[in-house]
Amino acid sequence: MVNLTIDGEKVQVPKGTTVLEAARKIGKKIPTLCFLKGINEIGACRMCVVEVKGARALQAACVYPVSEGMEVYTNTPAVREARKVTLELLLSDHNLECPTCVRNLNCELQKLAEELGIKSIRFTGEKHKAKYDDFSPSIVRDTSKCILCRRCVSTCHNVQGVGVISPNHRGFETMVAPVYDMSLAEVACVNCGQCILACPVGALKEKDDTDKVWQALQDPEKHVIVQIAPAVRVSLGEEFGLGRGAIVTKKIPAALRRLGFDRVFDTDFGADLTIMEEGHEFLERLEHGGKLPLITSCSPGWIKFCEHYYPEFLENLSTCKSPQQMFGAVAKTYYAQKMGIDPSKIFVVSIMPCTAKKYECQRPEMRSSGYQDVDAVLTTREIARMLKEAGINLAAMPDEEFDEPLGISTGAGAIFGATGGVMEAALRTVYEVVTGKELENIEFTGVRGVEGIKEAVVEINGMKIKVAVAHGLANARKLLDRVKNKEAEYHFIEIMACPGGCVGGGGQPILSADERFDVDYRAIRGNAIYEVDRKMPLRKSHENPAVQQLYKEFLGKPLSEKSHELLHTHYTP
Ligand code: HC0
Ligand code: SF4
């Protein structure tokens, strides 16, 4: 242990601790901007400077390690002035259109200006030449707001193993951008949106599709239906002041009906349907020597990553479309027929924790109903904005149920929202289909949790099924390299692009670096997802009565010709 004093207060911390962490331990907040714990610890922005007795200059607390007998001062006139100068210089080159910024009131730069008591900006002059890039279907870059903190760069390179954005040029001309200042749409960005979650300001945001949805809602000709992804029910409440991971499953239908949707359905229904198809696809590949390991295909960021970086695994991908897309295809065929509605009049909106879903719904493969199966995708953040604009307070909504039939689901559908959930849901069904026996314990805890790569062996009818789960694309890389190099062998792999799975999706509520410092928000939301599952009366996809009815009335059986036509696809390099 190391003993030091911070502003005269004694503190004892383990060796290797930074001054920033030591200060937090005694409840002292040193301001930061480029720092993002575990992801971007580079001491670049100089916002966290402190005085260390005996040191020649002010030191960046986020990277300065403690040492025995050290005396640190966090609140001297020199420290305060240095931080203010740094902040004012940043503001002098910043687009200060705060009231119209998507991050207004949730911006770390704005908050620092308030906390440091900035009353005016002493420096004026030229601003850097900015670029607004909105060609991607998912992500918008606005460098007029970028403060060059590099949090997005580290996230894209290290957390996602993608690395398509970097600082280009030098000095005043420095700009975080794809190579040759191309658009994100022109490079191998996978649309995961993790860079947005890392951005402290409004330099990165989702492509806003709220206008499209407002228009549809106002159109009397349109039958506007909405589906809600599993992970949204444990995150939307955060935007309305409810706690992290608050479960708002039943408040969502009430709020969305008041916003004007004609029917409120559930992607969990699509997830149960996916399990029926994917579970049987797995069994078929297992029994008939098909390509293994089977790899899940419901995360569109992961699909794009596979296409760009691991095309040799494309044949391993499940041919199943994602639950969002299965839902869309079923809505514009089966549901349209059942309700006697012209499918051209149905407008399908998805509310997703994901930015890549905006891209997925526009893929040419996703039109098996004869129309674009899903018309618009809103992130959790966008639907929160629409509800606020309409004066609907989610927190004050009564409990209401989803509509039938596409709103009926099981706990297995819900757990899709957390890493390991698709695998667990599949195992619940595969086990019972193969053995004909009821599972004694339906919770496959070996595939749960925050570890980057998880492995388990499940015995089904005497056969040992080896499974693996990866979340976050840098972890996917590690896992796939091991399979490629024959260092590991599996039958079934789940990959989700975002760390934590969809609960940590790039469209979810954004936490500041400060809030992320000692809270694992993904684990909190993940635990909430498992609680949703525990409370469901039905917890296995094959028990979903609405899915059973869909097979009886329309699809026939899993992997039928009709299922293939509507619910499956193929990805080619
Ligand atoms: Fe997910 Fe999904 S679980 S990708 O994370 O599979 O976005 O929540 O909606 O489609 O169901 C996201 C979440 C979904 C889909 C489902 C899958
Ligand atoms: Fe990188 Fe994902 Fe952001 Fe694209 S969306 S730049 S892949 S972090």
Coordinates of C-alpha atoms and ligand atoms in Angstrom, one line a residue:
M1 CA 0.0 0.0 0.0
V2 CA 1.1 3.6 -0.6
N3 CA 0.4 6.5 1.8
L4 CA 0.0 10.0 0.4
T5 CA -2.0 13.2 1.2
I6 CA -4.5 14.9 -1.0
D7 CA -5.2 18.5 0.0
G8 CA -3.8 17.6 3.4
E9 CA -6.0 14.6 3.8
K10 CA -4.3 11.2 4.4
V11 CA -5.2 8.4 2.0
Q12 CA -3.9 4.9 1.6
V13 CA -4.2 3.1 -1.8
P14 CA -2.6 0.1 -3.5
K15 CA 0.5 0.7 -5.6
G16 CA -0.2 1.6 -9.2
T17 CA -3.3 3.6 -8.3
T18 CA -3.5 7.0 -10.1
V19 CA -3.9 10.3 -8.3
L20 CA -7.4 10.5 -9.9
E21 CA -8.5 7.2 -8.4
A22 CA -7.0 8.0 -5.0
A23 CA -8.9 11.3 -4.9
R24 CA -12.1 9.6 -5.8
K25 CA -11.6 7.2 -2.9
I26 CA -11.9 10.2 -0.5
G27 CA -14.8 11.7 -2.3
K28 CA -12.9 14.3 -4.3
K29 CA -13.8 14.8 -7.9
I30 CA -11.0 16.0 -10.1
P31 CA -12.5 17.2 -13.5
T32 CA -11.8 15.1 -16.5
L33 CA -12.7 15.2 -20.2
C34 CA -10.6 12.8 -22.3
F35 CA -10.5 10.2 -19.6
L36 CA -12.7 7.2 -20.0
K37 CA -11.9 4.5 -17.5
G38 CA -10.2 1.4 -18.9
I39 CA -10.6 2.7 -22.4
N40 CA -8.9 6.1 -22.9
E41 CA -6.4 6.9 -20.2
I42 CA -4.0 9.1 -22.1
G43 CA -3.7 12.3 -20.1
A44 CA -4.2 14.4 -23.3
C45 CA -6.7 17.1 -22.4
R46 CA -5.0 18.4 -19.2
M47 CA -8.3 19.0 -17.6
C48 CA -7.4 16.9 -14.6
V49 CA -4.1 18.7 -13.7
V50 CA -3.1 18.9 -10.0
E51 CA 0.0 20.2 -8.1
V52 CA 2.3 17.6 -6.8
K53 CA 4.8 18.9 -4.3
G54 CA 8.3 18.7 -5.8
A55 CA 7.2 18.2 -9.4
R56 CA 8.3 20.8 -11.9
A57 CA 4.9 21.3 -13.6
L58 CA 1.3 20.5 -13.1
Q59 CA 0.5 16.8 -13.6
A60 CA -2.4 15.0 -15.2
A61 CA -4.0 13.1 -12.4
C62 CA -5.6 10.5 -14.6
V63 CA -2.2 9.0 -15.6
Y64 CA 0.0 10.1 -12.6
P65 CA 0.7 7.2 -10.3
V66 CA 0.8 7.7 -6.5
S67 CA 4.0 7.3 -4.6
E68 CA 4.9 7.0 -0.9
G69 CA 4.7 10.3 0.9
M70 CA 3.4 12.2 -2.1
E71 CA 1.6 15.5 -1.4
V72 CA -1.1 16.4 -3.9
Y73 CA -3.1 19.6 -4.2
T74 CA -6.2 19.6 -6.3
N75 CA -7.6 23.0 -5.7
T76 CA -4.9 25.7 -5.8
P77 CA -5.2 29.0 -7.8
A78 CA -2.7 27.7 -10.3
V79 CA -4.7 24.5 -10.8
R80 CA -8.0 26.3 -11.2
E81 CA -6.6 28.8 -13.7
A82 CA -4.9 26.1 -15.7
R83 CA -8.1 24.1 -16.0
K84 CA -10.0 27.2 -17.0
V85 CA -7.5 28.2 -19.7
T86 CA -7.7 24.7 -21.1
L87 CA -11.5 24.7 -21.1
E88 CA -11.7 28.2 -22.6
L89 CA -9.3 27.3 -25.4
L90 CA -11.5 24.2 -26.2
L91 CA -14.6 26.4 -26.1
S92 CA -13.0 29.0 -28.4
D93 CA -12.8 26.4 -31.1
H94 CA -16.2 24.8 -30.4
N95 CA -19.6 25.1 -32.1
L96 CA -21.5 26.6 -29.2
E97 CA -25.0 25.8 -30.4
C98 CA -25.9 24.1 -27.2
P99 CA -29.7 24.5 -27.1
T100 CA -30.1 22.8 -30.5
C101 CA -27.5 20.1 -29.8
V102 CA -28.6 16.5 -29.3
R103 CA -26.5 16.4 -26.2
N104 CA -27.9 19.5 -24.7
L105 CA -28.0 19.0 -20.9
N106 CA -26.1 15.7 -21.3
C107 CA -22.8 17.1 -22.5
E108 CA -19.6 16.8 -20.5
L109 CA -18.1 19.9 -22.0
Q110 CA -21.2 22.0 -21.1
K111 CA -21.2 20.5 -17.6
L112 CA -17.5 21.3 -17.0
A113 CA -18.1 24.9 -18.1
E114 CA -20.8 25.2 -15.5
E115 CA -18.8 23.4 -12.8
L116 CA -15.6 25.3 -13.4
G117 CA -17.5 28.6 -13.3
I118 CA -16.7 29.7 -16.9
K119 CA -18.4 33.1 -17.4
S120 CA -16.8 34.2 -20.6
I121 CA -14.3 32.9 -23.1
R122 CA -11.1 35.0 -23.2
F123 CA -9.9 33.7 -26.5
T124 CA -11.4 34.3 -29.9
G125 CA -10.1 33.7 -33.4
E126 CA -10.3 31.3 -36.2
K127 CA -12.1 28.0 -35.9
H128 CA -11.0 24.7 -37.5
K129 CA -12.5 23.7 -40.8
A130 CA -15.3 21.4 -39.8
K131 CA -17.0 18.5 -41.6
Y132 CA -20.5 17.2 -41.2
D133 CA -20.8 13.6 -42.4
D134 CA -24.3 12.1 -42.5
F135 CA -23.9 9.6 -45.3
S136 CA -24.0 6.6 -43.0
P137 CA -27.4 5.1 -42.3
S138 CA -26.6 4.9 -38.6
I139 CA -23.9 7.4 -37.4
V140 CA -23.5 11.2 -37.9
R141 CA -20.2 12.9 -37.4
D142 CA -20.1 16.6 -36.7
T143 CA -16.5 17.7 -36.2
S144 CA -17.5 21.3 -35.3
K145 CA -18.3 19.8 -31.9
C146 CA -15.3 17.5 -31.6
I147 CA -12.8 18.3 -28.9
L148 CA -10.2 15.7 -30.0
C149 CA -10.4 13.7 -26.8
R150 CA -9.9 10.4 -28.7
R151 CA -12.4 8.5 -26.6
C152 CA -14.2 7.4 -29.8
V153 CA -10.9 6.4 -31.4
S154 CA -9.9 4.2 -28.5
T155 CA -13.3 2.6 -28.3
C156 CA -13.4 1.8 -32.0
H157 CA -9.8 0.4 -32.0
N158 CA -9.6 -1.3 -28.7
V159 CA -13.1 -2.2 -27.5
Q160 CA -14.5 -3.0 -31.0
G161 CA -11.3 -4.0 -32.8
V162 CA -12.4 -2.1 -35.8
G163 CA -10.3 1.0 -35.9
V164 CA -11.8 3.0 -38.7
I165 CA -11.5 6.5 -37.1
S166 CA -8.2 8.2 -36.1
P167 CA -6.8 11.7 -35.8
N168 CA -5.9 12.9 -39.3
H169 CA -3.7 15.9 -40.1
R170 CA -1.7 17.9 -37.5
G171 CA -1.9 20.8 -35.1
F172 CA -4.9 23.1 -35.5
E173 CA -6.0 21.0 -38.6
T174 CA -6.2 17.8 -36.6
M175 CA -9.5 16.1 -37.2
V176 CA -10.8 12.7 -36.0
A177 CA -12.1 11.0 -39.1
P178 CA -11.8 7.9 -41.3
V179 CA -8.8 7.5 -43.5
Y180 CA -8.4 10.3 -46.2
D181 CA -11.3 12.1 -44.5
M182 CA -13.7 9.8 -46.1
S183 CA -17.3 9.3 -44.9
L184 CA -18.0 6.6 -42.3
A185 CA -20.3 5.2 -45.0
E186 CA -17.3 4.6 -47.3
V187 CA -15.1 2.7 -44.8
A188 CA -15.5 -0.6 -43.0
C189 CA -17.4 1.0 -40.0
V190 CA -19.9 -1.6 -38.6
N191 CA -22.4 1.0 -37.4
C192 CA -22.2 -0.2 -33.8
G193 CA -22.5 3.2 -32.3
Q194 CA -20.1 2.5 -29.5
C195 CA -18.2 5.6 -30.4
I196 CA -21.3 7.6 -29.7
L197 CA -21.5 6.2 -26.2
A198 CA -17.9 7.3 -25.7
C199 CA -18.3 10.8 -27.1
P200 CA -18.5 13.4 -24.3
V201 CA -20.1 16.0 -26.6
G202 CA -22.3 16.0 -29.7
A203 CA -19.6 15.2 -32.3
L204 CA -21.1 11.7 -32.8
K205 CA -24.8 10.9 -32.8
E206 CA -27.3 8.6 -34.4
K207 CA -29.0 9.3 -37.7
D208 CA -32.2 10.9 -36.5
D209 CA -35.3 9.1 -37.9
T210 CA -37.9 10.7 -35.6
D211 CA -39.3 12.9 -38.4
K212 CA -40.1 9.9 -40.5
V213 CA -42.0 8.4 -37.6
W214 CA -43.9 11.6 -36.7
Q215 CA -45.0 11.8 -40.4
A216 CA -46.2 8.2 -40.4
L217 CA -48.1 8.8 -37.1
Q218 CA -49.8 11.8 -38.6
D219 CA -50.8 9.9 -41.8
P220 CA -54.4 8.6 -41.5
E221 CA -53.8 6.2 -44.3
K222 CA -51.1 4.4 -42.4
H223 CA -51.5 1.6 -39.9
V224 CA -48.4 2.3 -37.7
I225 CA -47.2 -0.5 -35.6
V226 CA -44.2 -0.6 -33.3
Q227 CA -42.0 -3.3 -31.8
I228 CA -39.7 -2.9 -28.8
A229 CA -36.4 -4.7 -28.5
P230 CA -35.7 -6.7 -25.4
A231 CA -33.0 -4.4 -24.0
V232 CA -35.2 -1.2 -24.2
R233 CA -37.4 -2.3 -21.4
V234 CA -34.5 -2.0 -19.0
S235 CA -33.1 1.3 -20.2
L236 CA -35.8 3.7 -21.4
G237 CA -36.7 4.4 -17.8
E238 CA -33.3 5.9 -17.3
E239 CA -34.2 8.7 -19.7
F240 CA -37.1 9.6 -17.4
G241 CA -35.3 9.7 -14.1
L242 CA -35.9 6.2 -13.1
G243 CA -32.9 4.2 -11.8
R244 CA -30.3 2.5 -13.9
G245 CA -31.8 -0.7 -15.3
A246 CA -35.4 0.1 -14.1
I247 CA -37.8 -2.3 -15.6
V248 CA -40.5 -0.4 -17.6
T249 CA -41.9 -3.3 -19.7
K250 CA -45.5 -2.4 -19.0
K251 CA -45.2 1.4 -19.1
I252 CA -43.9 1.3 -22.7
P253 CA -47.2 0.1 -24.3
A254 CA -49.1 2.8 -22.4
A255 CA -46.7 5.5 -23.5
L256 CA -46.5 4.4 -27.1
R257 CA -50.3 4.2 -27.4
R258 CA -50.5 7.7 -26.2
L259 CA -48.0 8.8 -28.8
G260 CA -50.4 7.4 -31.5
F261 CA -49.2 4.0 -32.5
D262 CA -52.0 1.8 -33.7
R263 CA -50.6 -1.4 -32.2
V264 CA -47.7 -1.9 -29.7
F265 CA -45.9 -5.2 -30.3
D266 CA -42.8 -6.8 -28.9
T267 CA -39.5 -7.9 -30.6
D268 CA -39.4 -10.6 -28.0
F269 CA -42.1 -12.3 -30.1
G270 CA -39.6 -12.2 -33.0
A271 CA -36.9 -13.5 -30.7
D272 CA -39.0 -16.5 -29.8
L273 CA -39.6 -17.1 -33.5
T274 CA -35.9 -16.8 -34.1
I275 CA -35.2 -19.5 -31.5
M276 CA -37.6 -21.8 -33.2
E277 CA -35.9 -21.4 -36.5
E278 CA -32.3 -21.2 -35.3
G279 CA -32.7 -24.0 -32.8
H280 CA -33.9 -26.3 -35.6
E281 CA -31.2 -25.0 -37.9
F282 CA -28.6 -26.0 -35.3
L283 CA -30.1 -29.4 -34.9
E284 CA -30.2 -29.9 -38.7
R285 CA -26.5 -28.9 -39.1
L286 CA -25.6 -31.1 -36.2
E287 CA -27.4 -34.1 -37.6
H288 CA -26.6 -33.7 -41.3
G289 CA -23.0 -32.6 -41.1
G290 CA -23.7 -29.0 -41.8
K291 CA -21.2 -26.2 -41.3
L292 CA -20.3 -25.8 -37.6
P293 CA -19.9 -24.0 -35.4
L294 CA -23.2 -22.3 -36.0
I295 CA -22.8 -18.6 -35.2
T296 CA -25.7 -16.4 -34.3
S297 CA -26.7 -13.7 -36.8
C298 CA -29.0 -11.3 -35.0
S299 CA -26.5 -8.5 -34.2
P300 CA -26.2 -6.4 -37.4
G301 CA -22.9 -4.8 -36.3
W302 CA -21.5 -8.3 -35.9
I303 CA -22.8 -9.3 -39.3
K304 CA -21.1 -6.4 -41.0
F305 CA -17.9 -7.1 -39.0
C306 CA -18.0 -10.7 -40.2
E307 CA -18.5 -9.6 -43.8
H308 CA -15.6 -7.1 -43.8
Y309 CA -13.1 -8.8 -41.5
Y310 CA -13.9 -12.5 -41.2
P311 CA -15.6 -13.5 -44.5
E312 CA -14.3 -17.1 -44.0
F313 CA -17.0 -17.5 -41.3
L314 CA -19.9 -16.3 -43.4
E315 CA -21.0 -19.9 -44.0
N316 CA -21.0 -20.4 -40.3
L317 CA -23.6 -17.7 -39.8
S318 CA -27.1 -18.8 -39.0
T319 CA -29.3 -18.1 -42.0
C320 CA -31.9 -16.7 -39.6
K321 CA -32.7 -13.1 -39.9
S322 CA -32.7 -11.1 -36.7
P323 CA -35.8 -10.9 -34.5
Q324 CA -36.3 -7.3 -35.6
Q325 CA -36.4 -8.5 -39.3
M326 CA -38.4 -11.6 -38.7
F327 CA -41.0 -9.4 -36.9
G328 CA -41.1 -7.0 -39.9
A329 CA -41.5 -9.9 -42.4
V330 CA -44.3 -11.5 -40.4
A331 CA -46.0 -8.1 -39.8
K332 CA -46.4 -7.4 -43.5
T333 CA -47.5 -10.9 -44.4
Y334 CA -49.2 -13.0 -41.7
Y335 CA -50.4 -10.1 -39.6
A336 CA -51.6 -8.1 -42.6
Q337 CA -53.5 -11.1 -43.9
K338 CA -55.0 -11.9 -40.5
M339 CA -56.2 -8.3 -40.0
G340 CA -57.2 -7.7 -43.6
I341 CA -54.8 -4.7 -44.0
D342 CA -53.0 -3.9 -47.2
P343 CA -49.3 -4.4 -46.3
S344 CA -48.4 -1.3 -48.3
K345 CA -50.3 0.7 -45.7
I346 CA -48.5 -0.9 -42.7
F347 CA -45.6 1.2 -41.4
V348 CA -43.4 -0.8 -39.0
V349 CA -41.3 1.1 -36.5
S350 CA -38.7 -0.6 -34.3
I351 CA -37.4 0.8 -31.1
M352 CA -33.9 -0.6 -30.6
P353 CA -31.0 -0.1 -28.3
C354 CA -28.9 -0.2 -31.5
T355 CA -27.7 2.1 -34.2
A356 CA -26.8 -0.8 -36.6
K357 CA -30.4 -1.8 -36.8
K358 CA -31.0 1.4 -38.8
Y359 CA -28.6 0.0 -41.4
E360 CA -29.9 -3.6 -41.1
C361 CA -33.5 -2.6 -42.0
Q362 CA -32.2 -1.0 -45.2
R363 CA -30.2 -4.0 -46.4
P364 CA -31.5 -5.3 -49.7
E365 CA -32.1 -8.8 -48.1
M366 CA -34.7 -7.4 -45.8
R367 CA -37.6 -7.0 -48.1
S368 CA -39.1 -10.5 -48.2
S369 CA -42.7 -9.2 -47.7
G370 CA -42.4 -7.4 -51.0
Y371 CA -41.8 -4.1 -49.2
Q372 CA -39.1 -2.9 -46.9
D373 CA -40.0 -5.1 -43.9
V374 CA -39.1 -2.6 -41.2
D375 CA -39.7 1.0 -42.2
A376 CA -37.9 3.0 -39.5
V377 CA -35.7 2.3 -36.6
L378 CA -35.5 4.6 -33.6
T379 CA -32.9 4.2 -30.8
T380 CA -33.9 4.3 -27.2
R381 CA -32.6 7.9 -27.1
E382 CA -34.8 8.9 -30.0
I383 CA -38.0 7.5 -28.7
A384 CA -37.3 9.2 -25.4
R385 CA -37.0 12.5 -27.2
M386 CA -40.3 11.9 -29.0
L387 CA -42.1 11.1 -25.8
K388 CA -40.7 14.2 -24.2
E389 CA -41.7 16.3 -27.1
A390 CA -45.2 15.0 -26.8
G391 CA -45.3 15.6 -23.1
I392 CA -45.5 12.0 -22.2
N393 CA -43.8 11.1 -19.0
L394 CA -42.9 7.4 -19.1
A395 CA -42.4 7.3 -15.4
A396 CA -46.0 8.3 -14.7
M397 CA -47.6 5.8 -17.1
P398 CA -49.9 3.1 -15.9
D399 CA -49.1 -0.5 -16.6
E400 CA -50.6 -1.8 -19.8
E401 CA -50.1 -5.0 -21.9
F402 CA -48.7 -5.4 -25.4
D403 CA -51.2 -6.1 -28.2
E404 CA -51.9 -9.5 -29.6
P405 CA -50.7 -11.6 -31.4
L406 CA -47.2 -10.1 -32.1
G407 CA -46.9 -8.9 -28.5
I408 CA -47.0 -12.3 -26.9
S409 CA -43.5 -13.5 -25.7
T410 CA -41.6 -15.6 -23.2
G411 CA -38.7 -15.0 -20.9
A412 CA -36.4 -16.6 -23.5
G413 CA -37.2 -13.8 -25.9
A414 CA -36.4 -11.2 -23.2
I415 CA -32.9 -12.5 -22.4
F416 CA -31.8 -11.9 -25.9
G417 CA -31.0 -8.4 -24.6
A418 CA -28.1 -9.5 -22.5
T419 CA -24.9 -11.2 -23.6
G420 CA -25.3 -15.0 -23.6
G421 CA -29.1 -14.7 -23.8
V422 CA -29.5 -15.9 -27.3
M423 CA -27.4 -19.0 -26.5
E424 CA -29.4 -19.6 -23.3
A425 CA -32.7 -19.2 -25.0
A426 CA -31.6 -21.6 -27.8
L427 CA -30.4 -24.2 -25.4
R428 CA -33.7 -24.1 -23.5
T429 CA -35.5 -25.0 -26.7
V430 CA -32.9 -27.3 -28.3
Y431 CA -32.7 -29.4 -25.1
E432 CA -36.4 -30.0 -24.9
V433 CA -36.9 -30.6 -28.6
V434 CA -34.1 -33.2 -28.7
T435 CA -34.7 -35.0 -25.4
G436 CA -38.5 -34.6 -25.3
K437 CA -37.9 -34.0 -21.6
E438 CA -38.6 -31.0 -19.5
L439 CA -35.5 -29.1 -18.4
E440 CA -35.1 -29.2 -14.6
N441 CA -33.1 -26.0 -14.4
I442 CA -33.7 -23.7 -17.3
E443 CA -31.0 -21.2 -16.3
F444 CA -27.7 -21.8 -18.1
T445 CA -25.6 -19.6 -15.9
G446 CA -22.3 -20.6 -17.6
V447 CA -23.1 -18.3 -20.5
R448 CA -24.2 -15.3 -18.3
G449 CA -22.1 -12.4 -17.0
V450 CA -19.7 -9.8 -18.0
E451 CA -16.6 -11.8 -19.0
G452 CA -15.6 -11.0 -22.6
I453 CA -15.6 -14.6 -23.7
K454 CA -17.6 -17.3 -22.0
E455 CA -17.5 -21.1 -22.7
A456 CA -19.7 -23.9 -21.5
V457 CA -20.4 -27.5 -22.3
V458 CA -24.0 -28.7 -22.2
E459 CA -24.9 -32.4 -22.3
I460 CA -27.9 -33.2 -24.5
N461 CA -28.9 -36.8 -24.9
G462 CA -25.4 -37.9 -24.1
M463 CA -23.8 -35.6 -26.6
K464 CA -21.5 -32.8 -25.3
I465 CA -22.4 -29.6 -27.0
K466 CA -19.6 -27.0 -26.7
V467 CA -20.7 -23.4 -26.8
A468 CA -19.0 -20.0 -26.6
V469 CA -20.3 -16.5 -26.2
A470 CA -18.4 -13.3 -27.1
H471 CA -19.6 -9.7 -26.8
G472 CA -17.7 -6.6 -28.0
L473 CA -16.0 -7.1 -31.3
A474 CA -12.4 -7.1 -30.0
N475 CA -13.5 -10.2 -28.0
A476 CA -15.2 -11.7 -31.1
R477 CA -11.8 -11.3 -32.9
K478 CA -10.0 -13.2 -30.2
L479 CA -12.6 -16.0 -30.2
L480 CA -12.7 -16.3 -34.0
D481 CA -8.9 -16.3 -34.2
R482 CA -8.8 -19.2 -31.8
V483 CA -11.4 -21.1 -33.9
K484 CA -9.5 -20.3 -37.1
N485 CA -6.2 -21.4 -35.6
K486 CA -7.8 -24.6 -34.4
E487 CA -7.0 -23.7 -30.8
A488 CA -10.6 -24.2 -29.8
E489 CA -13.6 -26.0 -31.2
Y490 CA -17.3 -25.3 -30.7
H491 CA -20.6 -26.4 -31.9
F492 CA -22.4 -23.1 -31.4
I493 CA -21.2 -19.5 -30.9
E494 CA -23.1 -16.4 -29.9
I495 CA -21.6 -13.1 -30.9
M496 CA -23.0 -9.7 -30.1
A497 CA -21.3 -6.6 -31.4
C498 CA -21.7 -4.5 -28.3
P499 CA -20.1 -5.0 -24.9
G500 CA -22.7 -6.5 -22.6
G501 CA -24.9 -7.4 -25.5
C502 CA -27.8 -5.2 -26.5
V503 CA -28.2 -3.7 -23.0
G504 CA -24.9 -1.9 -23.9
G505 CA -26.0 -1.0 -27.4
G506 CA -24.9 2.1 -29.2
G507 CA -28.4 3.5 -29.2
Q508 CA -28.9 3.3 -25.4
P509 CA -28.9 6.2 -22.9
I510 CA -25.5 7.8 -22.6
L511 CA -23.6 7.9 -19.3
S512 CA -20.8 10.4 -18.6
A513 CA -17.3 9.2 -17.9
D514 CA -17.9 10.2 -14.3
E515 CA -21.0 8.0 -14.1
R516 CA -19.2 5.1 -15.7
F517 CA -16.3 5.4 -13.3
D518 CA -17.5 3.0 -10.7
V519 CA -20.8 1.7 -12.1
D520 CA -21.0 -1.3 -14.4
Y521 CA -24.3 0.0 -16.0
R522 CA -24.3 -2.9 -18.5
A523 CA -24.3 -5.5 -15.7
I524 CA -27.1 -3.6 -13.9
R525 CA -29.2 -3.6 -17.1
G526 CA -28.3 -7.3 -17.8
N527 CA -29.4 -8.3 -14.3
A528 CA -32.7 -6.5 -14.9
I529 CA -33.1 -8.5 -18.1
Y530 CA -32.8 -11.7 -16.2
E531 CA -35.3 -10.5 -13.6
V532 CA -37.7 -9.8 -16.5
D533 CA -37.2 -13.5 -17.5
R534 CA -37.7 -14.8 -14.0
K535 CA -41.1 -13.1 -13.7
M536 CA -42.5 -14.3 -17.0
P537 CA -45.1 -17.1 -16.8
L538 CA -43.6 -18.7 -19.9
R539 CA -39.8 -18.9 -20.3
K540 CA -39.1 -21.1 -23.3
S541 CA -39.7 -20.0 -26.9
H542 CA -41.4 -23.2 -28.0
E543 CA -44.1 -22.6 -25.4
N544 CA -45.1 -19.2 -26.9
P545 CA -48.7 -19.7 -27.9
A546 CA -48.7 -16.9 -30.5
V547 CA -45.6 -18.4 -32.2
Q548 CA -47.3 -21.8 -32.1
Q549 CA -50.3 -20.3 -33.8
L550 CA -48.2 -18.6 -36.4
Y551 CA -46.8 -22.0 -37.4
K552 CA -50.2 -23.6 -37.4
E553 CA -51.9 -20.9 -39.4
F554 CA -49.2 -19.7 -41.7
L555 CA -45.6 -21.1 -41.7
G556 CA -46.2 -24.8 -41.2
K557 CA -43.2 -25.8 -39.3
P558 CA -39.7 -24.5 -38.5
L559 CA -37.5 -24.4 -41.6
S560 CA -40.5 -24.8 -43.9
E561 CA -40.4 -23.4 -47.4
K562 CA -42.4 -20.4 -46.2
S563 CA -40.1 -19.9 -43.2
H564 CA -37.1 -19.9 -45.5
E565 CA -38.7 -17.4 -47.9
L566 CA -39.6 -14.9 -45.1
L567 CA -37.3 -15.5 -42.2
H568 CA -34.0 -16.7 -43.6
T569 CA -31.3 -15.1 -45.7
H570 CA -27.7 -15.6 -46.9
Y571 CA -24.8 -13.3 -46.5
T572 CA -22.1 -13.1 -49.2
P573 CA -18.8 -11.4 -49.1
Ligands
HC0_1 FE1 -31.0 -6.8 -29.6 FE2 -32.2 -8.6 -30.9 S1 -31.4 -8.8 -28.8 S2 -30.2 -7.7 -31.5 O1 -29.4 -6.8 -28.9 O2 -31.2 -11.2 -31.6 O3 -30.9 -4.2 -31.0 O4 -32.4 -5.7 -27.2 O5 -33.8 -6.3 -30.6 O6 -33.3 -8.1 -33.6 O7 -34.7 -9.7 -30.0 C1 -30.9 -5.1 -30.3 C2 -31.9 -6.0 -28.1 C3 -32.8 -6.9 -30.4 C4 -32.9 -8.3 -32.6 C5 -33.8 -9.3 -30.4 C6 -31.6 -10.2 -31.4
SF4_2 FE1 -16.1 2.4 -34.9 FE2 -18.5 1.4 -34.3 FE3 -18.1 4.0 -34.3 FE4 -18.1 2.7 -36.7 S1 -19.9 2.9 -35.2 S2 -16.7 4.3 -36.0 S3 -17.2 0.7 -36.0 S4 -17.1 2.5 -32.9

